[in-house]
mmCIF file of C-alpha atoms in Angstrom:
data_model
loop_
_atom_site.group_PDB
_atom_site.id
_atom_site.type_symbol
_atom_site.label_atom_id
_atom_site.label_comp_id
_atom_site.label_asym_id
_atom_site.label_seq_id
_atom_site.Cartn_x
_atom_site.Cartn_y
_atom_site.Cartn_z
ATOM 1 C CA UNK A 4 0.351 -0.120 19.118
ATOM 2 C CA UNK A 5 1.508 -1.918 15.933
ATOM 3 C CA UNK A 6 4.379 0.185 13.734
ATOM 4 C CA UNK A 7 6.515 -0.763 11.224
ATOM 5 C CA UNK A 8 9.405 1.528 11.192
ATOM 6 C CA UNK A 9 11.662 1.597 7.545
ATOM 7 C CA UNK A 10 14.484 3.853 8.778
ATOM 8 C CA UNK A 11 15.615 4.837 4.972
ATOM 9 C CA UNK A 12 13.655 6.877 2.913
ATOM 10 C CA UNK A 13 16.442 6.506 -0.048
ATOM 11 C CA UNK A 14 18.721 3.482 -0.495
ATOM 12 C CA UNK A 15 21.243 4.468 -3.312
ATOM 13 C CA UNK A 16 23.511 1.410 -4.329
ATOM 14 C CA UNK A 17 25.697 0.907 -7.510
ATOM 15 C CA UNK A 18 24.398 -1.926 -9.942
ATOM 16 C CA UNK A 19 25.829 -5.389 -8.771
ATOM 17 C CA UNK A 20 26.266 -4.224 -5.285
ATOM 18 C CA UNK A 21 23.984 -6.005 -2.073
ATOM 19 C CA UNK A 22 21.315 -4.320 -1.238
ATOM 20 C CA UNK A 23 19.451 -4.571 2.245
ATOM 21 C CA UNK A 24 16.085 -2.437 2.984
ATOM 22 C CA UNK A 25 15.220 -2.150 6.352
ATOM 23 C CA UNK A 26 11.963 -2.918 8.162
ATOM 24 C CA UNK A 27 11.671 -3.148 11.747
ATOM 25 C CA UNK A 28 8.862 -4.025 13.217
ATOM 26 C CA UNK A 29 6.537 -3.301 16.847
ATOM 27 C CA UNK A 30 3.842 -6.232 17.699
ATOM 28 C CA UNK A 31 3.551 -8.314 20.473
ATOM 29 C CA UNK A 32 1.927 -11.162 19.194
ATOM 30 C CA UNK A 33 2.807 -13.175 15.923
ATOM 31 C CA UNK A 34 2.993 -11.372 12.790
ATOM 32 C CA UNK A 35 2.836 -11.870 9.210
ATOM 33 C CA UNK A 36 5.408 -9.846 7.411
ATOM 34 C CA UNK A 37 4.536 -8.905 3.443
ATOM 35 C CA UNK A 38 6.650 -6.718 1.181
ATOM 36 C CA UNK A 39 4.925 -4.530 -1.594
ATOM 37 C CA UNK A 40 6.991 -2.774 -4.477
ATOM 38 C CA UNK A 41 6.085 0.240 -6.983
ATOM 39 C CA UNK A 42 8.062 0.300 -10.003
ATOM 40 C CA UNK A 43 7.378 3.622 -11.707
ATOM 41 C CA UNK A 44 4.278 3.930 -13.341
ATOM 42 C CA UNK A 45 3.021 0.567 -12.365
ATOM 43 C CA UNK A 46 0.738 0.027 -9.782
ATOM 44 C CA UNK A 47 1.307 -1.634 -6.126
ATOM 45 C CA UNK A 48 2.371 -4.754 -5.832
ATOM 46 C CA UNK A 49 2.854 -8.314 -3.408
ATOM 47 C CA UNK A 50 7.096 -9.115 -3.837
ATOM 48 C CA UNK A 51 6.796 -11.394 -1.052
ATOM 49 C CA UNK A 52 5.024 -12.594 2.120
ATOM 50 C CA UNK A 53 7.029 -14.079 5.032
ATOM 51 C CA UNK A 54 4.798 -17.028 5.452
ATOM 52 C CA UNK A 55 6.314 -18.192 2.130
ATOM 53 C CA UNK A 56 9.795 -18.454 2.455
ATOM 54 C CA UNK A 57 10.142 -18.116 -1.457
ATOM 55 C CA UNK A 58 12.723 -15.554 -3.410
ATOM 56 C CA UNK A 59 11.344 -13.447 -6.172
ATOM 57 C CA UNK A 60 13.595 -11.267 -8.163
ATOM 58 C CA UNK A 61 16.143 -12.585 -6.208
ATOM 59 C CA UNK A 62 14.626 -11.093 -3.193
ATOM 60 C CA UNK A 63 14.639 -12.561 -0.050
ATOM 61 C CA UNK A 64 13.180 -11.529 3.685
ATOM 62 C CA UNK A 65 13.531 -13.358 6.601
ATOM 63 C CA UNK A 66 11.946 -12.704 10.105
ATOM 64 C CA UNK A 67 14.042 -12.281 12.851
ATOM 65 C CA UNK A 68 11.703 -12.160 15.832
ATOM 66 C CA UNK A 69 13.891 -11.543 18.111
ATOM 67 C CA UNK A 70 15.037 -8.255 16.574
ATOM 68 C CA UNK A 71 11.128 -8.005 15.322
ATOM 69 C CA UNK A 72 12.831 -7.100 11.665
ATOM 70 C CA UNK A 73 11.949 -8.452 8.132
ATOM 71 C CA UNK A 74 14.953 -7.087 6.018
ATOM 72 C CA UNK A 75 14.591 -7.321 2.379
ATOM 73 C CA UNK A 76 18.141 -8.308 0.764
ATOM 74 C CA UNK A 77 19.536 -9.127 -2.521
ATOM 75 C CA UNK A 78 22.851 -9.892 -3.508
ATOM 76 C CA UNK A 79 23.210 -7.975 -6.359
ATOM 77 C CA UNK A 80 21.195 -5.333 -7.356
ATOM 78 C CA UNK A 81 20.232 -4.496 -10.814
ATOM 79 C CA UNK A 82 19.012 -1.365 -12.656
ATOM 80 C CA UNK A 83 14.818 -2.569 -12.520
ATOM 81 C CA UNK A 84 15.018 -3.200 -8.994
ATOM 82 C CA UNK A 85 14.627 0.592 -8.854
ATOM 83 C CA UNK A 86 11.411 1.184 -7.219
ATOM 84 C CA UNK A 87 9.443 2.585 -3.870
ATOM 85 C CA UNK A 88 10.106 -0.735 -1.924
ATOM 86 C CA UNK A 89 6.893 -0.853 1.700
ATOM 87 C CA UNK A 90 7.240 -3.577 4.424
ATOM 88 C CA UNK A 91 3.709 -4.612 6.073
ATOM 89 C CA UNK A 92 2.698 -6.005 9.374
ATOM 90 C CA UNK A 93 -0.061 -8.410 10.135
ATOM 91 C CA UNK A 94 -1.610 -10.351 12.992
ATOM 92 C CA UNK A 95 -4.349 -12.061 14.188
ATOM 93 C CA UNK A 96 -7.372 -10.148 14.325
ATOM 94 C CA UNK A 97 -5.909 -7.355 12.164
ATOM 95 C CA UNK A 98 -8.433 -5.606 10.236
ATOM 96 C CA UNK A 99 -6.264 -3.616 7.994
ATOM 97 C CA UNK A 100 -2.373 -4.020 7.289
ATOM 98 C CA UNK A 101 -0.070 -1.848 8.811
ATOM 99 C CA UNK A 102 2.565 -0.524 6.222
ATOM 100 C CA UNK A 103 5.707 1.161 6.903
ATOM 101 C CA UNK A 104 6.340 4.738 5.482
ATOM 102 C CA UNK A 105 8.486 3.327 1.992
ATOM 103 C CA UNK A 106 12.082 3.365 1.240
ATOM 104 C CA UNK A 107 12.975 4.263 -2.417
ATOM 105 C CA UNK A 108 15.734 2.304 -3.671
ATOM 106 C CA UNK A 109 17.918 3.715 -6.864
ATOM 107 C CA UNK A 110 20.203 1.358 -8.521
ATOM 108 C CA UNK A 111 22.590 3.664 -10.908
ATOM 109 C CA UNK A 112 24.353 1.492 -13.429
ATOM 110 C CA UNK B 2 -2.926 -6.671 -13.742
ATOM 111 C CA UNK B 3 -6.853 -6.489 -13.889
ATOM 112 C CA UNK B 4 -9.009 -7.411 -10.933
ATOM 113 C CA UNK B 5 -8.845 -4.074 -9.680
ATOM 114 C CA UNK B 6 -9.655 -1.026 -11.604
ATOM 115 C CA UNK B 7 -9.612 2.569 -10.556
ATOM 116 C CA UNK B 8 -10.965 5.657 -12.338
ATOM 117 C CA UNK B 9 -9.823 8.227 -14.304
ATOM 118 C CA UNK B 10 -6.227 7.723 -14.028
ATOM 119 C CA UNK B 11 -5.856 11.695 -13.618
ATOM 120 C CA UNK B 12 -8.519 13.804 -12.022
ATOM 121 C CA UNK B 13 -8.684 17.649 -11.959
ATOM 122 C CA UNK B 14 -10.984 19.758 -9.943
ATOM 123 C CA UNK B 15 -11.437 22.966 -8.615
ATOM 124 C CA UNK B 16 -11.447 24.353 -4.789
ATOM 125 C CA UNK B 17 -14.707 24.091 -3.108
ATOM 126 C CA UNK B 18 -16.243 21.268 -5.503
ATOM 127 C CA UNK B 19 -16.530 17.358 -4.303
ATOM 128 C CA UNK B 20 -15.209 14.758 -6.622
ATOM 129 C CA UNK B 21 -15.965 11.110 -6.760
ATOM 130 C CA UNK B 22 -13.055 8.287 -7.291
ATOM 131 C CA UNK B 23 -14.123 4.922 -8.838
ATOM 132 C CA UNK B 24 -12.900 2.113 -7.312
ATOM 133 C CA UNK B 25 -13.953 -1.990 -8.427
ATOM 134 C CA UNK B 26 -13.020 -5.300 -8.103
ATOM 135 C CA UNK B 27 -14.177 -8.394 -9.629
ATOM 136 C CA UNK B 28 -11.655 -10.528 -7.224
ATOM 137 C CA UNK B 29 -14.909 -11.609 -4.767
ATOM 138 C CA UNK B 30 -12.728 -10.119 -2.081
ATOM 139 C CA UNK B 31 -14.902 -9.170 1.044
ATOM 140 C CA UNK B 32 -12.629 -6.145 1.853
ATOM 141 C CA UNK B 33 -11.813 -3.094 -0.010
ATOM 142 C CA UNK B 34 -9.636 -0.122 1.190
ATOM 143 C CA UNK B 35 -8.465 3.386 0.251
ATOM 144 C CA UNK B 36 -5.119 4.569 0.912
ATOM 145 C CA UNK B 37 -4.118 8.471 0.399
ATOM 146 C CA UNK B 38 -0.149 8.117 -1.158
ATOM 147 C CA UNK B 39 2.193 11.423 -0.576
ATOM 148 C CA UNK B 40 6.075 11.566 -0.996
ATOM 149 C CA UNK B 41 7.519 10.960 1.585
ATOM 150 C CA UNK B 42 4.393 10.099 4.204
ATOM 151 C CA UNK B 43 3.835 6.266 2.256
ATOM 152 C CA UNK B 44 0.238 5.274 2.545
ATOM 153 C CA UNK B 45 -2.138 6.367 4.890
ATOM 154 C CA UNK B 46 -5.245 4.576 5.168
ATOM 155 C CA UNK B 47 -8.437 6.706 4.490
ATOM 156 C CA UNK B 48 -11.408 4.351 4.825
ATOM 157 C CA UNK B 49 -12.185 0.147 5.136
ATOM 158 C CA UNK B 50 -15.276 -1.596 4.343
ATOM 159 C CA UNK B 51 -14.920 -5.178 5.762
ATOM 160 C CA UNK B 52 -18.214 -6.449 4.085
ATOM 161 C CA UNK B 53 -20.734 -5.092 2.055
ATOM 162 C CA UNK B 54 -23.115 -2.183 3.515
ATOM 163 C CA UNK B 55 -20.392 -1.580 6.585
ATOM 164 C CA UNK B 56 -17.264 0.561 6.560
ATOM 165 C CA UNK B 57 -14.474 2.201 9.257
ATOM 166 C CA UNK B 58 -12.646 5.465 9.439
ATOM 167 C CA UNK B 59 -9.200 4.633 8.729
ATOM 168 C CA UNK B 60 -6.114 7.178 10.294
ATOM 169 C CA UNK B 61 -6.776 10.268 7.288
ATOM 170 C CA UNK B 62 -10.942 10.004 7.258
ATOM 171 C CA UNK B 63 -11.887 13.791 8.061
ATOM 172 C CA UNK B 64 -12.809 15.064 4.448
ATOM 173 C CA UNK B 65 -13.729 12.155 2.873
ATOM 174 C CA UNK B 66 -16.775 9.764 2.681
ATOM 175 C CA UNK B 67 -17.659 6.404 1.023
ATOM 176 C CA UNK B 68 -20.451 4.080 0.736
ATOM 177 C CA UNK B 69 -20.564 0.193 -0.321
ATOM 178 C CA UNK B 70 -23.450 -0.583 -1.526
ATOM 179 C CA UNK B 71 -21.529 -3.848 -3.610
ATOM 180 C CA UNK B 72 -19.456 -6.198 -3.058
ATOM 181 C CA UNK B 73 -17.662 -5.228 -6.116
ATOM 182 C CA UNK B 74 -17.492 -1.230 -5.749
ATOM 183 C CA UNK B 75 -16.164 0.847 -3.059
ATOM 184 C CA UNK B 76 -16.081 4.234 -4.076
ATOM 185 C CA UNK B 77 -14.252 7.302 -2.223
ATOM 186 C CA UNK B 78 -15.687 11.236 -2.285
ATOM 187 C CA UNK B 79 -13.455 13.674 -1.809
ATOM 188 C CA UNK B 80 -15.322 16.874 -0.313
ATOM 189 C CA UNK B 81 -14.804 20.323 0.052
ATOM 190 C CA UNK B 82 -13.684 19.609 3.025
ATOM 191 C CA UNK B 83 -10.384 17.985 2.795
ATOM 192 C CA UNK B 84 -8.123 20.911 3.462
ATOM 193 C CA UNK B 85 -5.328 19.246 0.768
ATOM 194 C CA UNK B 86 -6.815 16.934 -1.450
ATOM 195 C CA UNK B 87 -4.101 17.062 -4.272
ATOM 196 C CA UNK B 88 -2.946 13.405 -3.611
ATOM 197 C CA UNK B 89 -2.673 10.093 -5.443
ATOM 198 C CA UNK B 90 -5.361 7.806 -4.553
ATOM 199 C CA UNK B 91 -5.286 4.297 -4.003
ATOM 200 C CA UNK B 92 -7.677 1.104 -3.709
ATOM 201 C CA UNK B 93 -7.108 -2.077 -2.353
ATOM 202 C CA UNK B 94 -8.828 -5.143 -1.828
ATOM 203 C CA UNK B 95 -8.808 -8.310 -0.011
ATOM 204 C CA UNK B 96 -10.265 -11.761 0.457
ATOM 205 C CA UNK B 97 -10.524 -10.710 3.893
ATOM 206 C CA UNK B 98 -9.326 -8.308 5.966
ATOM 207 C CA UNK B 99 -5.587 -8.673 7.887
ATOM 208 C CA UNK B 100 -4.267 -10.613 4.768
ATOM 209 C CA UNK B 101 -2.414 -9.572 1.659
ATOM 210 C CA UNK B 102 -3.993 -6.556 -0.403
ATOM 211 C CA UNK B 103 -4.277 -6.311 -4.135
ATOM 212 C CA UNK B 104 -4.336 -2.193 -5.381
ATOM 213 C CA UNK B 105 -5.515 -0.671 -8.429
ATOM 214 C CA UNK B 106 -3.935 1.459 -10.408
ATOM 215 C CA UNK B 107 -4.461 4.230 -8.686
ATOM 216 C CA UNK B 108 -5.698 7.865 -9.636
ATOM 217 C CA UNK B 109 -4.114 11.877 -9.113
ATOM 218 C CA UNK B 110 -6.207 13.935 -8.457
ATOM 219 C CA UNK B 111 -5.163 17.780 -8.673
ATOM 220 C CA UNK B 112 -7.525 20.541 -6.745
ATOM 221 C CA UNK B 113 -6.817 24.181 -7.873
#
């Protein structure tokens, strides 16, 4: 079965530190990776999609299929980056994505 | 923001009592979705509807029903039946399904 597996519920990091959310991912065939944030009191949002390649917010992911992850890094992190960060699995024939339980990053200053 | 748009933002209701949650898009999208968000569980997927007139149980469908009868409206009852409804409630839509989702707002309810 498809899974996306984000081992960290809470990702603490100082402001200006790296910062690397894990997503690991369980599909067999070709997938499309997305990543969704929620800043606080704002609703659900697109950061990125694999198929893109871009960096927004200084955020970048990039598919390792061969350790089926899709990592989302940034150099240094910054005070808004604080938010419930989800990774998301697609395929073909997919009817519905597949999200990963959340990790909730805290940047203190 | 826009395109999606959920209603109320907050939502209180008593034990026993069903409760409707407004969901609607004006993005054309073909697919709409509801996602049930607790701490610590991330979403879980309540109910699809792929196209107009047809929908799917998602993993979290006992207690809850929908209908779409639009393209544009997709919206999610709550029954008596849903041993803990207290939850934050979230729609999504799609251009079609298996691609990137746009959500609404989203709305809490709170079931005393």
């Amino acid at each position: 079965a498809q899974r996306v597996t984000q081992p960290e519920k809470l990702l603490s990091v100082f402001k200006g530190a790296p910062v690397e959310l894990k997503c690991n991912y369980s599909y067999s065939g070709s997938p499309e990776l997305f990543w969704y944030v929620q800043y606080s009191r704002q609703r659900l949002q697109l950061l990125l999609r694999h198929i893109s390649r871009e960096s927004i917010k200084g955020f970048t992911a990039d598919l390792n299929k061969g350790e089926t992850s899709f990592h989302l890094k940034k150099p240094f992190a910054q005070e808004e980056d604080s938010a419930m960060y989800y990774c998301a699995l697609s395929g073909r024939g997919f009817q519905k994505l597949v999200f990963g339980t959340g990790t909730r990053l805290l940047v203190s200053p | 923001d826009g395109g999606i748009t959920q209603s109320p933002k907050y939502l209180f209701r008593k034990e026993g009592q069903n409760v409707t949650l407004s969901c609607e898009q004006n993005l054309n999208h073909d697919a709409m979705y509801w996602y049930r968000q607790d701490p610590g569980q991330g979403l879980r997927l309540i109910y699809y509807s792929q196209i107009v007139n047809d929908f799917q149980k998602g993993d979290i469908a006992e207690g809850y029903s929908v209908s779409r009868e639009k393209k544009e409206s997709f919206p999610l009852t709550v029954t008596s039946a849903q041993k803990n409804p207290t939850a934050f409630y979230l729609c999504a839509s799609s251009i079609e399904t298996g691609v990137e989702q746009y959500f609404g707002p989203g709305t809490r309810l709170t079931v005393t």
